XYZ file of C-alpha atoms in Angstrom:
446
model
C -51.300 -77.192 16.357
C -50.401 -74.509 13.774
C -46.830 -73.910 14.916
C -44.057 -75.826 16.591
C -40.262 -75.803 16.563
C -37.346 -77.730 15.138
C -34.247 -78.063 17.307
C -31.186 -78.765 15.144
C -28.374 -79.692 17.525
C -25.472 -82.135 17.108
C -21.715 -82.249 16.383
C -22.335 -79.783 13.548
C -23.034 -77.123 16.161
C -19.393 -77.414 17.243
C -17.719 -78.057 13.860
C -19.510 -75.162 12.162
C -20.930 -77.424 9.462
C -24.440 -78.003 8.143
C -23.946 -81.658 7.224
C -21.450 -83.681 9.260
C -19.350 -86.259 7.437
C -19.792 -88.981 10.060
C -16.092 -88.968 10.958
C -16.381 -86.432 13.793
C -14.883 -87.483 17.097
C -17.460 -87.824 19.855
C -15.378 -85.426 21.976
C -16.489 -82.579 19.698
C -19.934 -82.557 21.300
C -19.544 -80.611 24.553
C -22.079 -77.812 25.229
C -20.816 -75.532 27.990
C -24.164 -74.919 29.699
C -26.875 -77.106 28.199
C -30.264 -76.081 29.560
C -33.319 -77.968 28.291
C -35.502 -75.811 30.534
C -34.288 -72.637 28.826
C -34.864 -74.130 25.377
C -38.363 -75.447 25.971
C -39.586 -72.555 28.102
C -38.545 -70.236 25.248
C -40.663 -72.290 22.865
C -43.635 -72.316 25.243
C -43.774 -68.625 26.080
C -43.648 -67.672 22.411
C -46.780 -69.611 21.545
C -45.284 -72.701 19.905
C -46.902 -76.007 20.812
C -44.258 -78.619 20.056
C -40.539 -79.320 19.712
C -38.922 -81.753 17.263
C -35.338 -82.642 18.186
C -32.728 -83.854 15.688
C -31.954 -86.962 17.728
C -29.681 -88.154 14.904
C -28.745 -86.081 11.864
C -26.945 -87.324 8.744
C -23.626 -87.506 10.632
C -25.011 -90.420 12.660
C -24.178 -88.916 16.070
C -26.896 -89.850 18.566
C -28.049 -87.346 21.192
C -29.068 -90.267 23.409
C -26.889 -93.165 24.668
C -27.974 -95.643 22.000
C -26.826 -99.175 22.717
C -26.442 -99.822 18.985
C -23.562 -97.418 18.312
C -20.543 -95.884 20.009
C -21.083 -92.669 18.052
C -23.214 -90.945 20.674
C -23.259 -88.727 23.737
C -22.163 -91.667 25.875
C -18.625 -91.216 24.498
C -18.570 -87.424 24.661
C -17.057 -85.376 27.509
C -20.439 -83.732 28.123
C -21.564 -84.813 31.590
C -18.748 -87.365 31.512
C -20.649 -89.473 29.029
C -23.707 -89.727 31.285
C -25.829 -87.151 29.484
C -28.949 -87.687 27.395
C -30.193 -84.700 25.394
C -33.331 -86.535 24.282
C -34.261 -87.344 27.866
C -33.779 -83.782 29.078
C -35.654 -82.144 26.190
C -38.559 -84.602 26.402
C -38.806 -84.083 30.179
C -38.801 -80.302 29.757
C -41.547 -80.631 27.130
C -43.729 -82.495 29.617
C -43.021 -79.828 32.235
C -44.140 -76.965 29.985
C -46.997 -78.747 28.220
C -45.127 -78.852 24.913
C -45.498 -81.862 22.617
C -42.271 -83.741 21.865
C -41.212 -85.023 18.452
C -38.178 -86.798 17.029
C -36.062 -86.477 13.893
C -34.114 -89.628 13.063
C -32.200 -89.236 9.817
C -32.574 -92.236 7.502
C -29.097 -91.430 6.157
C -26.161 -92.257 8.447
C -22.712 -91.178 7.235
C -21.038 -92.790 10.227
C -22.445 -96.309 10.159
C -20.464 -99.014 8.358
C -23.797 -100.718 7.688
C -25.341 -97.909 5.655
C -26.309 -99.028 2.150
C -26.421 -102.665 3.221
C -29.552 -104.636 4.170
C -28.360 -104.840 7.778
C -28.687 -101.079 8.225
C -32.473 -101.266 8.136
C -32.507 -103.361 11.311
C -30.028 -100.915 12.873
C -32.240 -97.960 11.992
C -35.365 -99.649 13.326
C -33.598 -100.553 16.563
C -32.674 -96.912 17.137
C -36.187 -95.822 16.212
C -37.557 -98.276 18.758
C -35.296 -96.837 21.455
C -36.652 -93.357 20.820
C -40.280 -94.485 20.644
C -40.201 -96.494 23.877
C -37.952 -94.574 26.288
C -39.053 -90.941 26.058
C -42.808 -90.737 26.557
C -45.422 -89.654 24.049
C -44.193 -88.633 20.595
C -46.364 -86.309 18.509
C -44.325 -86.386 15.286
C -41.647 -88.543 13.672
C -39.761 -86.473 11.085
C -38.127 -88.338 8.186
C -35.652 -86.463 6.000
C -35.410 -86.882 2.238
C -31.605 -86.539 2.124
C -30.387 -90.092 1.515
C -27.111 -91.466 0.236
C -23.824 -89.950 -0.911
C -20.301 -89.459 0.407
C -19.601 -90.510 3.960
C -17.209 -91.937 6.504
C -19.137 -95.217 6.771
C -16.975 -96.784 9.465
C -13.755 -95.693 7.801
C -14.614 -96.715 4.234
C -14.724 -93.055 3.182
C -16.687 -93.667 0.025
C -19.863 -92.787 -1.810
C -22.848 -95.049 -1.228
C -26.057 -94.695 -3.190
C -29.334 -96.407 -2.350
C -32.641 -96.869 -4.143
C -34.824 -94.378 -2.300
C -37.975 -96.092 -3.549
C -37.216 -99.504 -2.017
C -34.161 -99.555 0.276
C -35.808 -98.472 3.517
C -38.970 -100.597 3.202
C -40.865 -97.679 4.729
C -44.229 -99.388 5.113
C -42.789 -101.852 7.612
C -40.848 -99.120 9.412
C -44.015 -97.040 9.674
C -45.794 -100.023 11.211
C -43.330 -99.901 14.107
C -44.275 -96.274 14.727
C -47.979 -97.109 14.519
C -47.549 -99.871 17.077
C -45.342 -98.032 19.565
C -46.689 -94.487 19.170
C -50.152 -94.780 17.571
C -50.881 -91.050 18.001
C -47.663 -89.888 16.318
C -47.858 -88.187 12.927
C -45.267 -89.339 10.407
C -43.730 -86.594 8.267
C -41.894 -86.906 4.956
C -42.241 -85.709 1.383
C -44.561 -88.665 0.742
C -46.413 -88.599 4.070
C -48.129 -90.732 5.209
C -49.565 -88.176 7.681
C -47.856 -84.874 6.919
C -46.037 -83.785 3.785
C -43.135 -81.479 3.093
C -44.258 -78.164 1.590
C -41.681 -78.543 -1.182
C -39.338 -75.732 -0.125
C -37.335 -74.442 2.828
C -38.214 -70.805 2.127
C -41.223 -70.661 4.444
C -44.365 -70.885 2.369
C -47.176 -73.048 1.124
C -49.111 -71.993 -1.959
C -52.292 -69.863 -1.915
C -53.886 -72.957 -3.447
C -52.965 -75.522 -0.803
C -54.908 -78.781 -0.637
C -54.612 -81.058 2.377
C -55.163 -83.987 0.023
C -52.053 -85.203 -1.769
C -50.822 -87.796 -4.211
C -47.042 -88.196 -4.260
C -45.383 -88.748 -7.644
C -41.865 -89.829 -8.494
C -39.798 -87.323 -10.511
C -40.392 -89.238 -13.746
C -43.882 -90.397 -12.877
C -42.378 -93.501 -11.282
C -42.925 -94.829 -7.766
C -42.295 -92.081 -5.196
C -40.035 -92.504 -2.201
C -38.759 -90.310 0.606
C -36.371 -87.971 -1.185
C -37.719 -89.131 -4.559
C -40.724 -86.984 -5.478
C -41.857 -84.087 -7.584
C -41.207 -82.016 -4.517
C -42.735 -78.768 -5.769
C -46.138 -80.484 -5.759
C -45.915 -80.313 -1.971
C -46.549 -76.573 -2.168
C -50.052 -77.041 -3.553
C -51.072 -80.569 -2.617
C -53.369 -82.404 -5.007
C -56.962 -81.570 -5.808
C -58.873 -84.759 -4.899
C -55.574 -86.405 -3.918
C -55.528 -90.012 -2.820
C -54.814 -89.320 0.867
C -55.260 -86.633 3.524
C -51.666 -85.434 3.983
C -51.583 -81.746 5.010
C -48.517 -79.586 4.460
C -45.866 -78.663 6.999
C -43.663 -75.642 6.315
C -40.179 -76.146 7.758
C -37.862 -73.156 7.751
C -35.017 -71.895 9.921
C -34.872 -68.649 11.858
C -31.313 -68.335 10.516
C -29.747 -68.944 7.088
C -28.476 -72.320 8.310
C -30.175 -75.142 10.171
C -27.442 -75.461 12.808
C -26.048 -72.656 14.949
C -23.161 -70.647 13.491
C -21.863 -67.592 15.340
C -21.268 -65.747 12.066
C -25.027 -65.812 11.530
C -25.855 -64.029 14.780
C -26.550 -60.853 12.822
C -28.550 -62.709 10.146
C -31.500 -63.844 12.252
C -34.782 -63.325 10.410
C -36.408 -59.927 10.761
C -39.931 -59.412 12.026
C -41.072 -58.745 8.455
C -39.636 -62.074 7.314
C -41.239 -64.017 10.187
C -44.574 -62.292 9.561
C -44.527 -63.310 5.905
C -43.777 -66.911 6.838
C -46.635 -66.899 9.351
C -49.155 -65.693 6.769
C -47.861 -67.943 3.985
C -47.742 -71.095 6.106
C -50.426 -71.034 8.796
C -52.320 -68.475 6.745
C -52.461 -70.917 3.830
C -53.745 -73.826 5.914
C -50.389 -75.466 6.712
C -48.430 -76.018 9.924
C -45.278 -73.999 10.594
C -42.187 -75.783 11.917
C -39.682 -73.037 12.797
C -36.111 -74.128 13.462
C -34.459 -72.698 16.597
C -30.929 -74.133 16.715
C -29.338 -74.219 20.199
C -25.922 -72.588 20.261
C -22.655 -73.975 21.637
C -23.712 -73.302 25.189
C -26.687 -75.586 24.618
C -29.318 -72.843 24.793
C -31.418 -70.758 22.395
C -29.303 -67.784 21.411
C -30.275 -64.308 22.624
C -30.512 -62.980 19.061
C -33.109 -65.620 18.204
C -35.103 -64.841 21.343
C -35.226 -61.140 20.451
C -36.708 -62.066 17.057
C -39.270 -64.346 18.728
C -40.210 -61.587 21.174
C -40.977 -59.260 18.281
C -43.049 -61.875 16.479
C -45.100 -62.777 19.524
C -45.748 -59.123 20.315
C -46.899 -58.569 16.725
C -49.252 -61.571 16.781
C -50.711 -60.616 20.149
C -51.422 -57.026 19.121
C -52.701 -57.908 15.645
C -55.049 -60.740 16.557
C -56.355 -59.746 19.984
C -59.564 -58.057 18.738
C -62.041 -59.747 16.417
C -63.982 -56.910 14.795
C -66.898 -59.213 13.956
C -67.893 -59.511 17.594
C -71.332 -57.923 17.876
C -71.856 -58.012 14.107
C -75.007 -59.277 12.437
C -74.502 -62.057 9.922
C -76.723 -63.095 7.048
C -76.258 -66.071 4.724
C -77.344 -66.498 1.129
C -78.760 -69.841 2.207
C -78.976 -72.078 5.298
C -79.116 -75.830 5.029
C -82.737 -76.920 5.359
C -83.476 -73.518 6.958
C -82.329 -75.198 10.171
C -80.969 -73.289 13.183
C -78.499 -76.128 13.564
C -76.599 -74.684 10.577
C -77.328 -70.996 11.208
C -75.020 -68.333 9.801
C -74.388 -67.052 13.340
C -72.458 -70.255 14.077
C -69.405 -68.786 12.345
C -69.078 -66.055 14.973
C -67.420 -68.248 17.556
C -69.532 -71.279 18.430
C -66.829 -73.934 18.586
C -67.560 -77.208 16.760
C -70.646 -75.721 15.119
C -70.732 -74.540 11.538
C -72.773 -72.866 8.830
C -73.526 -74.750 5.649
C -75.951 -74.853 2.737
C -77.906 -77.511 0.878
C -76.057 -80.342 -0.858
C -76.697 -79.030 -4.350
C -75.279 -75.566 -3.573
C -71.624 -74.927 -4.327
C -71.748 -71.110 -4.507
C -72.798 -69.132 -1.435
C -72.046 -66.038 0.628
C -71.950 -64.641 4.155
C -72.621 -60.955 4.781
C -71.654 -59.136 7.987
C -72.940 -55.819 9.298
C -70.726 -54.294 11.981
C -72.179 -52.145 14.800
C -70.297 -49.226 13.228
C -67.739 -48.650 10.515
C -64.311 -50.080 11.289
C -60.922 -50.118 9.592
C -59.685 -53.646 8.790
C -57.295 -55.500 6.500
C -57.366 -59.218 7.313
C -59.997 -61.962 7.259
C -59.552 -65.280 9.019
C -61.715 -68.075 7.614
C -61.840 -71.715 8.703
C -63.584 -74.583 7.028
C -65.102 -77.231 9.294
C -62.186 -79.466 8.446
C -63.680 -82.610 9.997
C -65.933 -82.713 6.929
C -63.106 -82.153 4.494
C -61.637 -79.330 2.457
C -64.095 -78.028 -0.103
C -63.672 -74.402 -1.163
C -61.738 -73.886 -4.414
C -62.059 -70.113 -4.671
C -63.508 -67.225 -2.690
C -63.567 -63.451 -2.600
C -64.039 -60.681 -0.041
C -66.035 -57.526 -0.714
C -66.852 -54.376 1.235
C -69.820 -52.095 0.703
C -68.987 -48.538 -0.289
C -71.715 -46.033 -1.158
C -74.192 -48.848 -1.601
C -71.968 -50.837 -3.962
C -69.923 -53.964 -3.280
C -66.211 -53.681 -4.107
C -63.845 -56.644 -4.151
C -60.759 -56.305 -1.936
C -59.433 -59.877 -2.081
C -59.694 -63.013 -4.176
C -58.131 -66.280 -3.117
C -58.076 -69.983 -3.751
C -58.309 -72.675 -1.050
C -59.223 -72.149 2.621
C -58.834 -75.424 4.522
C -57.933 -75.429 8.210
C -57.294 -71.663 8.226
C -56.967 -68.913 5.670
C -55.579 -65.483 6.531
C -56.582 -63.147 3.711
C -54.700 -59.835 3.777
C -55.576 -56.723 1.792
C -55.105 -52.965 1.915
C -56.897 -51.445 4.892
C -60.456 -50.321 4.229
C -63.078 -48.675 6.397
C -66.605 -50.032 6.146
C -69.514 -51.335 8.181
C -70.551 -54.081 5.762
C -68.372 -56.887 4.436
C -69.148 -60.025 2.479
C -67.388 -63.313 1.831
C -68.327 -65.064 -1.418
C -67.592 -68.755 -1.793
C -67.307 -68.800 -5.562
C -66.613 -72.431 -6.257
C -66.616 -75.477 -4.038
C -66.172 -79.227 -4.523
C -69.307 -79.752 -2.422
C -71.490 -77.470 -0.346
C -69.174 -75.164 1.644
C -69.015 -75.876 5.390
C -67.597 -72.933 7.375
C -66.651 -73.164 11.045
C -65.607 -69.603 11.797
C -64.937 -66.180 10.309
C -63.010 -63.382 12.033
C -61.972 -59.895 11.006
C -58.862 -58.008 12.125
C -56.908 -54.810 11.742
C -53.404 -56.253 11.675
C -50.317 -54.102 12.130
């Protein structure tokens, strides 16, 4: 999917907080002109393919009329208690062909049950509501923030839990598997997608889709209990296929604050995130927090307009179209694995013999062109293999290196200073097994 959006929206939007305490009165939640159509159509026209809604954040306020708590929209003045944000967003997603995902915070600072065994049943009941009443779910997002000070039904105390064992995640995940078998489960331990280890907007140049989660002291990992920086790189030959997701907000905060209207990310910042997330083989989950009207703020839309214009103009022309391609080797000298497959034949690929772990592809353009970005994709259905690669251009009959990188994976966007040449070569320097390349493209990005 490459990129989709977070929608952080709850009582915090109206209290000007990032983390609610759980003591907020339901009357606080009252958007003046909530418009799911405006929110989702904004996501769709800017090229994002999904929306993940914070159905319940740490404050415990539910954006749907959950029958298991009074702390929800059913007791807010919005639509006289008859509203359902989850229903409206999920319906708008279906209308615009956008996939719908849910965020259900494991921590609940409102519930009197939190920290007790009974809370797990409460959490699973709410999860079941979301997984059965709102259509197909593409992602279930599980936060690592667990335990601490809270209202907890009026107790107003600090409650700590054992993040490794309290939630019994395996059995909770089984509910998701049963009710939404196509949903990916996200957390800092997976099991399907992992946190990239930061909220700054990047995965590492060396970014493996395989991953083994470790506890901070080498102990058993749990959600919110990992060596989180390992998420930036993944694990070479890790125990499971758990690709990285880069979650980052378009603003300094995750929820809307009017004082941040002039602090929306610049085009340069969004570009860097794009190249360091998607361009390093990860997915990008960009947070777009609805404002107090219940819509995406104009300032955020202006930033999205600039990003989409940049992406359209930068990636509209593949300079390798019409080029001749030659490989250092072709598997079994078979046309099935021909080097020309990388020039756009979907679901085909070029590869070499099993014993070969170093190889190259050379391209001759119809005429000299100026370029500064290579897009390379491994045929990911057969795994992630390349450990290091380089890009060279021919100048005066000699090959000069312009880029050297580490992993490729689902997609690598390799940027370098603009050069003008008619011949370019990609060297796969080291690979875990014979490299298998689906496509290669060349661009002059802005």
